[in-house]
């Protein structure tokens, strides 16, 4: 081993520790759920994206068992080389119907879908225009592309600022193509992108739109079909990304849109071309998850009634939920050190909720990020609320005016 390299790694880790940015994942010792066994302790988990409780829904688990018996555990190869399994095709057809788009292409993750799609749909004659709070996987996808995209060159607009977006569109008319890209639901603030205004501007200035619905899939729109469905923008968003890893409870990402775009991505989306397909059991479990979403309204109703309960009770206790409109509920703290102190105190009370600090969010905008889900009972949320109140009283934090 190269001692220069190894000591460089050690120095980097020490720097992270010095800056309180060093992460150690906790060990989940059983299935995902509202209450979990973690690091030897029973806790209420407010940090999971298992919005609908589908990660261990009995129907999904049963479908997975059957699929393993029928299909085995591996796909064997990249789809265009080894042959694409019928069950992968079936999942894509089901997703296209669900999204009301011509076609869907599945990637192995939401991150991969961004990294595979964005660079494939633009060239060095194009520009990508981004919201400043876009997710890391969008940013990485954008960086892999040959297009212009940099904030320093004026192609990033302040969060949800439609006047700024319009100015950028006016200033970029010489590019061949222009893509506007945004999260549907912003992952740290829980607010919803102004998609109708974005689509109108795109139509006015001949741009096209890509929306990343990772946190809107299963959460917003008809049966959880996402932000385009939520705003009734069917047929007006060129590229919709959804994740199969969060509300759908398994793993994967997909791109929904036109048949010709799917054709292009099959031929030019690099993770599709050079990375092996999901195990067939993944597709089977996802088809069962879609069955639940389309036929049983109860998980989504519970997700939203729990979300309303949680926000109302936090706000009644004086906590600031930062204008969140979705299950992602930040609890504003402000100072980085205080948010980390609050996270530790909540853990001691049996509640697992992470602090989110700079550089994930702006300096001085630290928060505890909570996510109620259909997997929580009212007792779970009541328990968590009592913990938040005790920590607030004990540490004198959580009641900061912004
Ligand atoms: C989680 C997330 C992704 C990545 O999805 P995975 O399926 O977990 O890879 C992409 N975009 C956004 C906005 C996300 O929150």
mmCIF file of C-alpha atoms and ligand atoms in Angstrom:
data_model
loop_
_atom_site.group_PDB
_atom_site.id
_atom_site.type_symbol
_atom_site.label_atom_id
_atom_site.label_comp_id
_atom_site.label_asym_id
_atom_site.label_seq_id
_atom_site.Cartn_x
_atom_site.Cartn_y
_atom_site.Cartn_z
ATOM 1 C CA UNK A 1 0.000 0.000 0.000
ATOM 2 C CA UNK A 2 1.140 3.520 -0.760
ATOM 3 C CA UNK A 3 1.846 5.341 2.505
ATOM 4 C CA UNK A 4 1.483 8.780 0.924
ATOM 5 C CA UNK A 5 -2.039 7.920 -0.262
ATOM 6 C CA UNK A 6 -3.041 6.235 3.015
ATOM 7 C CA UNK A 7 -1.912 9.169 5.138
ATOM 8 C CA UNK A 8 -3.716 11.561 2.787
ATOM 9 C CA UNK A 9 -6.929 9.595 3.483
ATOM 10 C CA UNK A 10 -6.319 9.797 7.232
ATOM 11 C CA UNK A 11 -5.807 13.567 7.010
ATOM 12 C CA UNK A 12 -9.029 14.023 5.055
ATOM 13 C CA UNK A 13 -10.991 12.065 7.664
ATOM 14 C CA UNK A 14 -9.442 14.119 10.458
ATOM 15 C CA UNK A 15 -10.485 17.323 8.696
ATOM 16 C CA UNK A 16 -14.071 16.059 8.470
ATOM 17 C CA UNK A 17 -14.018 15.247 12.180
ATOM 18 C CA UNK A 18 -12.607 18.679 13.025
ATOM 19 C CA UNK A 19 -15.439 20.282 11.037
ATOM 20 C CA UNK A 20 -18.149 18.070 12.636
ATOM 21 C CA UNK A 21 -18.913 16.688 9.162
ATOM 22 C CA UNK A 22 -17.791 13.113 9.852
ATOM 23 C CA UNK A 23 -20.584 10.557 9.479
ATOM 24 C CA UNK A 24 -21.003 7.118 11.056
ATOM 25 C CA UNK A 25 -24.175 5.306 10.005
ATOM 26 C CA UNK A 26 -26.206 3.727 12.784
ATOM 27 C CA UNK A 27 -26.902 -0.015 12.477
ATOM 28 C CA UNK A 28 -30.497 -0.968 11.687
ATOM 29 C CA UNK A 29 -30.891 -4.415 13.244
ATOM 30 C CA UNK A 30 -34.218 -5.377 11.729
ATOM 31 C CA UNK A 31 -36.701 -4.296 9.057
ATOM 32 C CA UNK A 32 -37.386 -0.669 8.179
ATOM 33 C CA UNK A 33 -40.496 0.632 9.922
ATOM 34 C CA UNK A 34 -41.941 3.333 12.128
ATOM 35 C CA UNK A 35 -40.328 1.817 15.214
ATOM 36 C CA UNK A 36 -37.010 0.121 14.619
ATOM 37 C CA UNK A 37 -34.213 -1.677 16.419
ATOM 38 C CA UNK A 38 -31.103 0.429 15.966
ATOM 39 C CA UNK A 39 -27.693 0.276 17.684
ATOM 40 C CA UNK A 40 -29.199 -2.063 20.279
ATOM 41 C CA UNK A 41 -32.114 0.218 21.040
ATOM 42 C CA UNK A 42 -35.825 0.536 20.157
ATOM 43 C CA UNK A 43 -36.441 3.933 18.589
ATOM 44 C CA UNK A 44 -39.100 5.781 16.631
ATOM 45 C CA UNK A 45 -37.522 6.309 13.217
ATOM 46 C CA UNK A 46 -38.246 9.713 11.694
ATOM 47 C CA UNK A 47 -35.446 9.474 9.129
ATOM 48 C CA UNK A 48 -36.735 6.938 6.624
ATOM 49 C CA UNK A 49 -38.139 7.567 3.145
ATOM 50 C CA UNK A 50 -40.309 4.456 3.416
ATOM 51 C CA UNK A 51 -43.283 6.839 3.087
ATOM 52 C CA UNK A 52 -45.983 4.249 2.440
ATOM 53 C CA UNK A 53 -44.580 1.429 4.544
ATOM 54 C CA UNK A 54 -44.111 -0.641 1.393
ATOM 55 C CA UNK A 55 -40.557 -1.753 2.246
ATOM 56 C CA UNK A 56 -42.036 -4.653 4.193
ATOM 57 C CA UNK A 57 -45.678 -4.721 3.102
ATOM 58 C CA UNK A 58 -46.884 -8.373 3.208
ATOM 59 C CA UNK A 59 -48.064 -8.349 -0.427
ATOM 60 C CA UNK A 60 -44.746 -6.961 -1.643
ATOM 61 C CA UNK A 61 -42.739 -9.442 0.411
ATOM 62 C CA UNK A 62 -44.868 -12.331 -0.843
ATOM 63 C CA UNK A 63 -44.401 -11.288 -4.484
ATOM 64 C CA UNK A 64 -40.647 -11.133 -3.889
ATOM 65 C CA UNK A 65 -40.595 -14.675 -2.489
ATOM 66 C CA UNK A 66 -42.485 -15.990 -5.506
ATOM 67 C CA UNK A 67 -40.208 -14.162 -7.946
ATOM 68 C CA UNK A 68 -37.052 -15.618 -6.432
ATOM 69 C CA UNK A 69 -38.433 -19.113 -6.922
ATOM 70 C CA UNK A 70 -39.440 -18.358 -10.482
ATOM 71 C CA UNK A 71 -36.559 -16.183 -11.717
ATOM 72 C CA UNK A 72 -33.581 -16.763 -9.408
ATOM 73 C CA UNK A 73 -31.620 -13.888 -7.952
ATOM 74 C CA UNK A 74 -29.575 -12.240 -10.719
ATOM 75 C CA UNK A 75 -30.253 -10.695 -14.131
ATOM 76 C CA UNK A 76 -26.914 -11.928 -15.462
ATOM 77 C CA UNK A 77 -25.913 -9.006 -17.626
ATOM 78 C CA UNK A 78 -26.560 -5.565 -18.982
ATOM 79 C CA UNK A 79 -30.014 -5.604 -20.595
ATOM 80 C CA UNK A 80 -29.037 -5.090 -24.228
ATOM 81 C CA UNK A 81 -26.320 -7.717 -23.972
ATOM 82 C CA UNK A 82 -27.820 -10.515 -21.878
ATOM 83 C CA UNK A 83 -31.404 -9.980 -22.975
ATOM 84 C CA UNK A 84 -33.904 -7.964 -21.010
ATOM 85 C CA UNK A 85 -36.146 -10.036 -18.760
ATOM 86 C CA UNK A 86 -39.884 -10.024 -19.398
ATOM 87 C CA UNK A 87 -40.500 -8.963 -15.814
ATOM 88 C CA UNK A 88 -38.371 -5.823 -16.298
ATOM 89 C CA UNK A 89 -40.448 -4.982 -19.364
ATOM 90 C CA UNK A 90 -43.646 -5.578 -17.411
ATOM 91 C CA UNK A 91 -42.521 -3.174 -14.685
ATOM 92 C CA UNK A 92 -41.794 -0.459 -17.250
ATOM 93 C CA UNK A 93 -45.178 -0.913 -18.907
ATOM 94 C CA UNK A 94 -46.903 -0.695 -15.532
ATOM 95 C CA UNK A 95 -44.965 2.433 -14.593
ATOM 96 C CA UNK A 96 -45.783 4.124 -17.917
ATOM 97 C CA UNK A 97 -49.502 3.499 -17.338
ATOM 98 C CA UNK A 98 -49.175 4.757 -13.776
ATOM 99 C CA UNK A 99 -47.439 7.943 -14.946
ATOM 100 C CA UNK A 100 -49.689 8.361 -18.018
ATOM 101 C CA UNK A 101 -46.638 8.727 -20.263
ATOM 102 C CA UNK A 102 -45.786 6.880 -23.479
ATOM 103 C CA UNK A 103 -42.819 5.093 -22.001
ATOM 104 C CA UNK A 104 -40.667 4.462 -18.948
ATOM 105 C CA UNK A 105 -37.064 3.303 -18.669
ATOM 106 C CA UNK A 106 -35.856 1.873 -15.348
ATOM 107 C CA UNK A 107 -32.341 2.456 -14.019
ATOM 108 C CA UNK A 108 -30.805 0.741 -10.990
ATOM 109 C CA UNK A 109 -31.218 3.838 -8.820
ATOM 110 C CA UNK A 110 -32.566 7.374 -8.838
ATOM 111 C CA UNK A 111 -29.009 8.658 -8.656
ATOM 112 C CA UNK A 112 -28.072 6.525 -11.641
ATOM 113 C CA UNK A 113 -31.125 7.725 -13.571
ATOM 114 C CA UNK A 114 -29.965 11.323 -13.162
ATOM 115 C CA UNK A 115 -26.365 10.479 -13.993
ATOM 116 C CA UNK A 116 -27.454 8.488 -17.037
ATOM 117 C CA UNK A 117 -30.128 10.769 -18.441
ATOM 118 C CA UNK A 118 -28.934 14.353 -18.067
ATOM 119 C CA UNK A 119 -25.660 13.977 -20.003
ATOM 120 C CA UNK A 120 -27.452 11.963 -22.709
ATOM 121 C CA UNK A 121 -30.006 14.643 -23.586
ATOM 122 C CA UNK A 122 -27.750 17.706 -23.972
ATOM 123 C CA UNK A 123 -24.637 18.630 -25.965
ATOM 124 C CA UNK A 124 -21.991 21.346 -25.804
ATOM 125 C CA UNK A 125 -24.360 23.627 -27.723
ATOM 126 C CA UNK A 126 -26.892 23.514 -24.872
ATOM 127 C CA UNK A 127 -27.431 25.030 -21.432
ATOM 128 C CA UNK A 128 -28.913 23.522 -18.261
ATOM 129 C CA UNK A 129 -30.739 25.917 -15.946
ATOM 130 C CA UNK A 130 -31.037 24.711 -12.322
ATOM 131 C CA UNK A 131 -32.735 25.619 -9.050
ATOM 132 C CA UNK A 132 -30.037 26.335 -6.448
ATOM 133 C CA UNK A 133 -31.424 23.687 -4.050
ATOM 134 C CA UNK A 134 -31.383 20.772 -6.512
ATOM 135 C CA UNK A 135 -30.341 17.363 -5.169
ATOM 136 C CA UNK A 136 -26.723 16.180 -5.335
ATOM 137 C CA UNK A 137 -27.534 13.513 -7.932
ATOM 138 C CA UNK A 138 -28.970 16.152 -10.279
ATOM 139 C CA UNK A 139 -25.857 18.257 -9.770
ATOM 140 C CA UNK A 140 -23.593 15.305 -10.540
ATOM 141 C CA UNK A 141 -25.628 14.415 -13.632
ATOM 142 C CA UNK A 142 -25.362 18.018 -14.794
ATOM 143 C CA UNK A 143 -21.595 18.027 -14.219
ATOM 144 C CA UNK A 144 -21.218 14.894 -16.362
ATOM 145 C CA UNK A 145 -22.799 16.692 -19.299
ATOM 146 C CA UNK A 146 -21.122 18.755 -22.007
ATOM 147 C CA UNK A 147 -23.618 21.610 -21.584
ATOM 148 C CA UNK A 148 -23.078 24.965 -19.859
ATOM 149 C CA UNK A 149 -24.489 24.882 -16.341
ATOM 150 C CA UNK A 150 -22.362 26.855 -13.893
ATOM 151 C CA UNK A 151 -23.735 29.106 -11.184
ATOM 152 C CA UNK A 152 -20.783 31.474 -11.685
ATOM 153 C CA UNK A 153 -21.861 31.868 -15.325
ATOM 154 C CA UNK A 154 -25.431 32.695 -14.310
ATOM 155 C CA UNK A 155 -27.289 29.455 -15.034
ATOM 156 C CA UNK A 156 -28.527 28.704 -11.499
ATOM 157 C CA UNK A 157 -31.577 30.558 -10.162
ATOM 158 C CA UNK A 158 -32.325 31.330 -6.501
ATOM 159 C CA UNK A 159 -34.679 28.747 -4.972
ATOM 160 C CA UNK A 160 -38.068 28.836 -6.751
ATOM 161 C CA UNK A 161 -37.413 32.373 -8.067
ATOM 162 C CA UNK A 162 -39.456 32.527 -11.280
ATOM 163 C CA UNK A 163 -38.401 36.088 -12.166
ATOM 164 C CA UNK A 164 -34.771 35.017 -12.025
ATOM 165 C CA UNK A 165 -35.571 31.947 -14.139
ATOM 166 C CA UNK A 166 -37.266 34.130 -16.756
ATOM 167 C CA UNK A 167 -34.226 36.445 -16.903
ATOM 168 C CA UNK A 168 -31.931 33.460 -17.479
ATOM 169 C CA UNK A 169 -34.248 32.221 -20.236
ATOM 170 C CA UNK A 170 -34.106 35.668 -21.872
ATOM 171 C CA UNK A 171 -30.297 35.672 -21.696
ATOM 172 C CA UNK A 172 -29.749 32.196 -23.134
ATOM 173 C CA UNK A 173 -31.645 32.380 -26.429
ATOM 174 C CA UNK A 174 -28.519 31.660 -28.502
ATOM 175 C CA UNK A 175 -28.149 28.090 -27.191
ATOM 176 C CA UNK A 176 -29.436 25.249 -29.323
ATOM 177 C CA UNK A 177 -31.435 23.565 -26.513
ATOM 178 C CA UNK A 178 -32.249 24.715 -22.995
ATOM 179 C CA UNK A 179 -33.191 22.373 -20.186
ATOM 180 C CA UNK A 180 -34.714 23.564 -16.917
ATOM 181 C CA UNK A 181 -34.133 21.059 -14.134
ATOM 182 C CA UNK A 182 -35.694 21.004 -10.665
ATOM 183 C CA UNK A 183 -36.577 18.771 -7.771
ATOM 184 C CA UNK A 184 -40.361 18.202 -7.606
ATOM 185 C CA UNK A 185 -40.273 18.120 -3.792
ATOM 186 C CA UNK A 186 -37.122 19.604 -2.283
ATOM 187 C CA UNK A 187 -35.464 17.030 -0.101
ATOM 188 C CA UNK A 188 -34.239 19.246 2.751
ATOM 189 C CA UNK A 189 -37.089 21.776 3.005
ATOM 190 C CA UNK A 190 -40.096 19.686 1.984
ATOM 191 C CA UNK A 191 -41.501 22.412 -0.271
ATOM 192 C CA UNK A 192 -42.913 21.830 -3.752
ATOM 193 C CA UNK A 193 -41.438 23.278 -6.951
ATOM 194 C CA UNK A 194 -43.679 25.843 -8.730
ATOM 195 C CA UNK A 195 -43.980 23.448 -11.643
ATOM 196 C CA UNK A 196 -46.919 25.183 -13.416
ATOM 197 C CA UNK A 197 -44.913 28.427 -13.609
ATOM 198 C CA UNK A 198 -41.772 26.580 -14.695
ATOM 199 C CA UNK A 199 -43.672 24.756 -17.454
ATOM 200 C CA UNK A 200 -45.280 27.997 -18.663
ATOM 201 C CA UNK A 201 -41.915 29.731 -18.861
ATOM 202 C CA UNK A 202 -40.428 26.740 -20.638
ATOM 203 C CA UNK A 203 -43.246 26.803 -23.192
ATOM 204 C CA UNK A 204 -42.894 30.577 -23.677
ATOM 205 C CA UNK A 205 -39.114 30.371 -24.259
ATOM 206 C CA UNK A 206 -38.898 27.026 -26.079
ATOM 207 C CA UNK A 207 -37.059 25.217 -23.286
ATOM 208 C CA UNK A 208 -37.732 21.700 -21.968
ATOM 209 C CA UNK A 209 -38.256 20.600 -18.391
ATOM 210 C CA UNK A 210 -36.889 17.756 -16.288
ATOM 211 C CA UNK A 211 -38.363 17.190 -12.839
ATOM 212 C CA UNK A 212 -36.820 14.885 -10.227
ATOM 213 C CA UNK A 213 -39.731 13.403 -8.310
ATOM 214 C CA UNK A 214 -37.731 11.272 -5.868
ATOM 215 C CA UNK A 215 -39.646 12.661 -2.869
ATOM 216 C CA UNK A 216 -42.905 13.184 -4.762
ATOM 217 C CA UNK A 217 -43.210 9.574 -5.988
ATOM 218 C CA UNK A 218 -45.838 7.865 -3.863
ATOM 219 C CA UNK A 219 -46.481 11.123 -2.030
ATOM 220 C CA UNK A 220 -48.066 13.660 -4.425
ATOM 221 C CA UNK A 221 -50.544 13.323 -7.286
ATOM 222 C CA UNK A 222 -53.047 10.620 -8.176
ATOM 223 C CA UNK A 223 -52.113 7.454 -6.233
ATOM 224 C CA UNK A 224 -48.706 9.079 -5.753
ATOM 225 C CA UNK A 225 -47.947 9.664 -9.446
ATOM 226 C CA UNK A 226 -45.841 12.763 -8.706
ATOM 227 C CA UNK A 227 -45.765 16.544 -9.138
ATOM 228 C CA UNK A 228 -46.881 16.612 -12.800
ATOM 229 C CA UNK A 229 -49.992 14.698 -11.727
ATOM 230 C CA UNK A 230 -50.416 16.887 -8.615
ATOM 231 C CA UNK A 231 -50.523 20.021 -10.810
ATOM 232 C CA UNK A 232 -52.391 18.344 -13.696
ATOM 233 C CA UNK A 233 -49.500 18.948 -16.108
ATOM 234 C CA UNK A 234 -49.890 15.683 -18.002
ATOM 235 C CA UNK A 235 -48.033 15.778 -21.319
ATOM 236 C CA UNK A 236 -46.228 19.065 -20.581
ATOM 237 C CA UNK A 237 -43.096 17.837 -18.760
ATOM 238 C CA UNK A 238 -40.561 16.220 -21.089
ATOM 239 C CA UNK A 239 -38.582 14.253 -18.507
ATOM 240 C CA UNK A 240 -39.921 12.958 -15.207
ATOM 241 C CA UNK A 241 -37.597 11.076 -12.898
ATOM 242 C CA UNK A 242 -39.073 8.903 -10.193
ATOM 243 C CA UNK A 243 -37.438 6.782 -7.564
ATOM 244 C CA UNK A 244 -38.390 3.225 -6.702
ATOM 245 C CA UNK A 245 -36.227 3.291 -3.568
ATOM 246 C CA UNK A 246 -38.226 5.622 -1.344
ATOM 247 C CA UNK A 247 -42.034 5.412 -1.219
ATOM 248 C CA UNK A 248 -42.072 2.368 -3.498
ATOM 249 C CA UNK A 249 -40.008 0.613 -0.900
ATOM 250 C CA UNK A 250 -37.459 -1.302 -2.968
ATOM 251 C CA UNK A 251 -34.656 0.126 -5.147
ATOM 252 C CA UNK A 252 -34.316 1.834 -8.496
ATOM 253 C CA UNK A 253 -35.093 4.930 -10.484
ATOM 254 C CA UNK A 254 -36.974 5.554 -13.702
ATOM 255 C CA UNK A 255 -37.391 8.087 -16.445
ATOM 256 C CA UNK A 256 -40.924 8.661 -17.765
ATOM 257 C CA UNK A 257 -41.609 10.491 -21.013
ATOM 258 C CA UNK A 258 -41.946 9.946 -24.744
ATOM 259 C CA UNK A 259 -41.200 6.683 -26.557
ATOM 260 C CA UNK A 260 -38.549 8.385 -28.664
ATOM 261 C CA UNK A 261 -36.766 9.598 -25.527
ATOM 262 C CA UNK A 262 -36.785 6.078 -24.092
ATOM 263 C CA UNK A 263 -35.332 4.846 -27.394
ATOM 264 C CA UNK A 264 -32.580 7.448 -27.162
ATOM 265 C CA UNK A 265 -31.734 6.564 -23.540
ATOM 266 C CA UNK A 266 -31.597 2.844 -24.369
ATOM 267 C CA UNK A 267 -28.971 3.766 -26.955
ATOM 268 C CA UNK A 268 -27.140 6.566 -25.160
ATOM 269 C CA UNK A 269 -27.816 6.313 -21.395
ATOM 270 C CA UNK A 270 -24.470 5.059 -20.142
ATOM 271 C CA UNK A 271 -25.621 3.287 -16.930
ATOM 272 C CA UNK A 272 -28.237 1.482 -19.022
ATOM 273 C CA UNK A 273 -25.568 0.457 -21.520
ATOM 274 C CA UNK A 274 -22.813 -0.498 -19.104
ATOM 275 C CA UNK A 275 -24.399 -1.638 -15.818
ATOM 276 C CA UNK A 276 -26.266 -4.850 -15.054
ATOM 277 C CA UNK A 277 -30.039 -4.838 -14.655
ATOM 278 C CA UNK A 278 -31.804 -5.190 -11.315
ATOM 279 C CA UNK A 279 -32.338 -8.679 -9.952
ATOM 280 C CA UNK A 280 -35.753 -9.817 -11.260
ATOM 281 C CA UNK A 281 -37.060 -9.955 -7.690
ATOM 282 C CA UNK A 282 -36.738 -6.168 -7.592
ATOM 283 C CA UNK A 283 -39.070 -5.791 -10.570
ATOM 284 C CA UNK A 284 -41.548 -8.278 -9.098
ATOM 285 C CA UNK A 285 -41.620 -6.528 -5.717
ATOM 286 C CA UNK A 286 -42.110 -3.168 -7.443
ATOM 287 C CA UNK A 287 -45.021 -4.471 -9.518
ATOM 288 C CA UNK A 288 -46.634 -5.616 -6.257
ATOM 289 C CA UNK A 289 -45.918 -2.223 -4.692
ATOM 290 C CA UNK A 290 -47.634 -0.525 -7.641
ATOM 291 C CA UNK A 291 -50.619 -2.867 -7.190
ATOM 292 C CA UNK A 292 -50.929 -1.674 -3.602
ATOM 293 C CA UNK A 293 -50.605 1.983 -4.571
ATOM 294 C CA UNK A 294 -53.220 1.710 -7.318
ATOM 295 C CA UNK A 295 -55.749 -0.346 -5.391
ATOM 296 C CA UNK A 296 -55.391 0.522 -1.724
ATOM 297 C CA UNK A 297 -55.724 4.215 -0.854
ATOM 298 C CA UNK A 298 -55.097 3.554 2.833
ATOM 299 C CA UNK A 299 -51.257 3.893 2.992
ATOM 300 C CA UNK A 300 -51.291 7.261 1.209
ATOM 301 C CA UNK A 301 -54.187 8.499 3.367
ATOM 302 C CA UNK A 302 -52.311 7.460 6.497
ATOM 303 C CA UNK A 303 -49.119 9.108 5.234
ATOM 304 C CA UNK A 304 -50.974 12.403 4.852
ATOM 305 C CA UNK A 305 -53.036 12.192 8.050
ATOM 306 C CA UNK A 306 -49.836 11.431 9.975
ATOM 307 C CA UNK A 307 -48.122 14.313 8.188
ATOM 308 C CA UNK A 308 -50.911 16.747 9.130
ATOM 309 C CA UNK A 309 -50.961 15.503 12.735
ATOM 310 C CA UNK A 310 -47.195 15.822 13.070
ATOM 311 C CA UNK A 311 -46.944 19.334 11.605
ATOM 312 C CA UNK A 312 -49.947 20.666 13.552
ATOM 313 C CA UNK A 313 -48.661 19.346 16.851
ATOM 314 C CA UNK A 314 -45.103 20.572 16.298
ATOM 315 C CA UNK A 315 -46.362 24.016 15.332
ATOM 316 C CA UNK A 316 -48.744 24.147 18.301
ATOM 317 C CA UNK A 317 -45.697 23.557 20.504
ATOM 318 C CA UNK A 318 -43.907 26.505 18.906
ATOM 319 C CA UNK A 319 -41.587 24.595 16.588
ATOM 320 C CA UNK A 320 -40.894 26.135 13.188
ATOM 321 C CA UNK A 321 -41.460 23.662 10.328
ATOM 322 C CA UNK A 322 -40.107 26.112 7.741
ATOM 323 C CA UNK A 323 -43.107 26.161 5.397
ATOM 324 C CA UNK A 324 -42.845 22.499 4.474
ATOM 325 C CA UNK A 325 -45.783 21.271 2.364
ATOM 326 C CA UNK A 326 -45.002 17.546 2.313
ATOM 327 C CA UNK A 327 -44.105 14.760 4.773
ATOM 328 C CA UNK A 328 -40.493 16.044 4.853
ATOM 329 C CA UNK A 329 -40.775 18.222 7.946
ATOM 330 C CA UNK A 330 -37.731 20.238 8.972
ATOM 331 C CA UNK A 331 -37.682 21.523 12.548
ATOM 332 C CA UNK A 332 -35.693 24.747 12.479
ATOM 333 C CA UNK A 333 -32.843 25.123 14.974
ATOM 334 C CA UNK A 334 -30.404 27.584 13.383
ATOM 335 C CA UNK A 335 -26.982 27.022 14.875
ATOM 336 C CA UNK A 336 -25.109 23.898 13.685
ATOM 337 C CA UNK A 337 -23.834 22.832 17.116
ATOM 338 C CA UNK A 338 -27.306 23.164 18.644
ATOM 339 C CA UNK A 339 -28.891 21.017 15.972
ATOM 340 C CA UNK A 340 -26.322 18.298 16.594
ATOM 341 C CA UNK A 341 -26.922 18.567 20.347
ATOM 342 C CA UNK A 342 -30.649 18.222 19.720
ATOM 343 C CA UNK A 343 -30.109 15.125 17.564
ATOM 344 C CA UNK A 344 -28.155 13.463 20.388
ATOM 345 C CA UNK A 345 -30.737 14.410 23.016
ATOM 346 C CA UNK A 346 -33.576 13.054 20.849
ATOM 347 C CA UNK A 347 -31.663 9.806 20.413
ATOM 348 C CA UNK A 348 -31.341 9.532 24.195
ATOM 349 C CA UNK A 349 -35.137 9.943 24.356
ATOM 350 C CA UNK A 350 -35.626 7.086 21.834
ATOM 351 C CA UNK A 351 -36.185 9.144 18.693
ATOM 352 C CA UNK A 352 -34.001 8.851 15.615
ATOM 353 C CA UNK A 353 -34.059 12.106 13.633
ATOM 354 C CA UNK A 354 -30.985 13.544 11.941
ATOM 355 C CA UNK A 355 -29.637 17.051 12.139
ATOM 356 C CA UNK A 356 -28.999 18.609 8.750
ATOM 357 C CA UNK A 357 -26.268 21.210 8.801
ATOM 358 C CA UNK A 358 -24.019 23.221 6.494
ATOM 359 C CA UNK A 359 -22.987 22.478 3.748
ATOM 360 C CA UNK A 360 -26.112 20.365 3.033
ATOM 361 C CA UNK A 361 -28.139 23.486 3.937
ATOM 362 C CA UNK A 362 -26.985 27.103 4.320
ATOM 363 C CA UNK A 363 -24.804 28.236 7.202
ATOM 364 C CA UNK A 364 -26.922 29.081 10.264
ATOM 365 C CA UNK A 365 -29.932 27.214 8.824
ATOM 366 C CA UNK A 366 -29.392 23.941 10.677
ATOM 367 C CA UNK A 367 -32.431 21.857 11.387
ATOM 368 C CA UNK A 368 -33.677 18.469 12.510
ATOM 369 C CA UNK A 369 -35.242 16.703 9.532
ATOM 370 C CA UNK A 370 -38.248 14.523 10.323
ATOM 371 C CA UNK A 371 -40.367 12.331 8.084
ATOM 372 C CA UNK A 372 -43.631 10.896 9.324
ATOM 373 C CA UNK A 373 -44.881 7.976 7.228
ATOM 374 C CA UNK A 374 -47.692 5.474 6.858
ATOM 375 C CA UNK A 375 -45.546 3.091 8.915
ATOM 376 C CA UNK A 376 -46.022 5.233 12.052
ATOM 377 C CA UNK A 377 -48.892 4.815 14.462
ATOM 378 C CA UNK A 378 -50.319 7.810 16.289
ATOM 379 C CA UNK A 379 -48.645 6.460 19.450
ATOM 380 C CA UNK A 380 -45.258 6.553 17.670
ATOM 381 C CA UNK A 381 -45.766 10.185 16.725
ATOM 382 C CA UNK A 382 -47.119 11.091 20.178
ATOM 383 C CA UNK A 383 -44.012 9.485 21.696
ATOM 384 C CA UNK A 384 -41.777 11.487 19.353
ATOM 385 C CA UNK A 385 -43.640 14.720 20.094
ATOM 386 C CA UNK A 386 -43.156 14.271 23.842
ATOM 387 C CA UNK A 387 -39.447 13.721 23.214
ATOM 388 C CA UNK A 388 -39.202 16.913 21.150
ATOM 389 C CA UNK A 389 -40.939 18.839 23.972
ATOM 390 C CA UNK A 390 -38.632 17.460 26.676
ATOM 391 C CA UNK A 391 -35.528 18.197 24.610
ATOM 392 C CA UNK A 392 -36.780 21.728 23.903
ATOM 393 C CA UNK A 393 -37.334 22.343 27.629
ATOM 394 C CA UNK A 394 -34.081 20.723 28.719
ATOM 395 C CA UNK A 395 -31.783 22.342 26.169
ATOM 396 C CA UNK A 396 -33.742 25.504 25.552
ATOM 397 C CA UNK A 397 -33.595 24.897 21.822
ATOM 398 C CA UNK A 398 -36.024 24.311 19.032
ATOM 399 C CA UNK A 399 -37.934 27.534 19.591
ATOM 400 C CA UNK A 400 -35.843 29.934 17.581
ATOM 401 C CA UNK A 401 -37.429 32.694 15.562
ATOM 402 C CA UNK A 402 -35.954 32.817 12.095
HETATM 403 C C1 LIG B 1 -32.921 10.166 -3.005
HETATM 404 C C2 LIG B 1 -32.894 11.050 -4.198
HETATM 405 C C3 LIG B 1 -32.364 10.599 -5.414
HETATM 406 C C4 LIG B 1 -31.682 9.262 -5.520
HETATM 407 O O1 LIG B 1 -32.596 8.234 -5.587
HETATM 408 P P1 LIG B 1 -32.117 6.739 -5.238
HETATM 409 O O2 LIG B 1 -33.164 5.899 -5.829
HETATM 410 O O3 LIG B 1 -32.026 6.661 -3.746
HETATM 411 O O4 LIG B 1 -30.785 6.560 -5.883
HETATM 412 C C5 LIG B 1 -32.438 11.418 -6.520
HETATM 413 N N1 LIG B 1 -32.992 12.639 -6.440
HETATM 414 C C6 LIG B 1 -33.509 13.126 -5.300
HETATM 415 C C7 LIG B 1 -34.138 14.476 -5.280
HETATM 416 C C8 LIG B 1 -33.465 12.351 -4.131
HETATM 417 O O5 LIG B 1 -33.958 12.832 -2.997
#
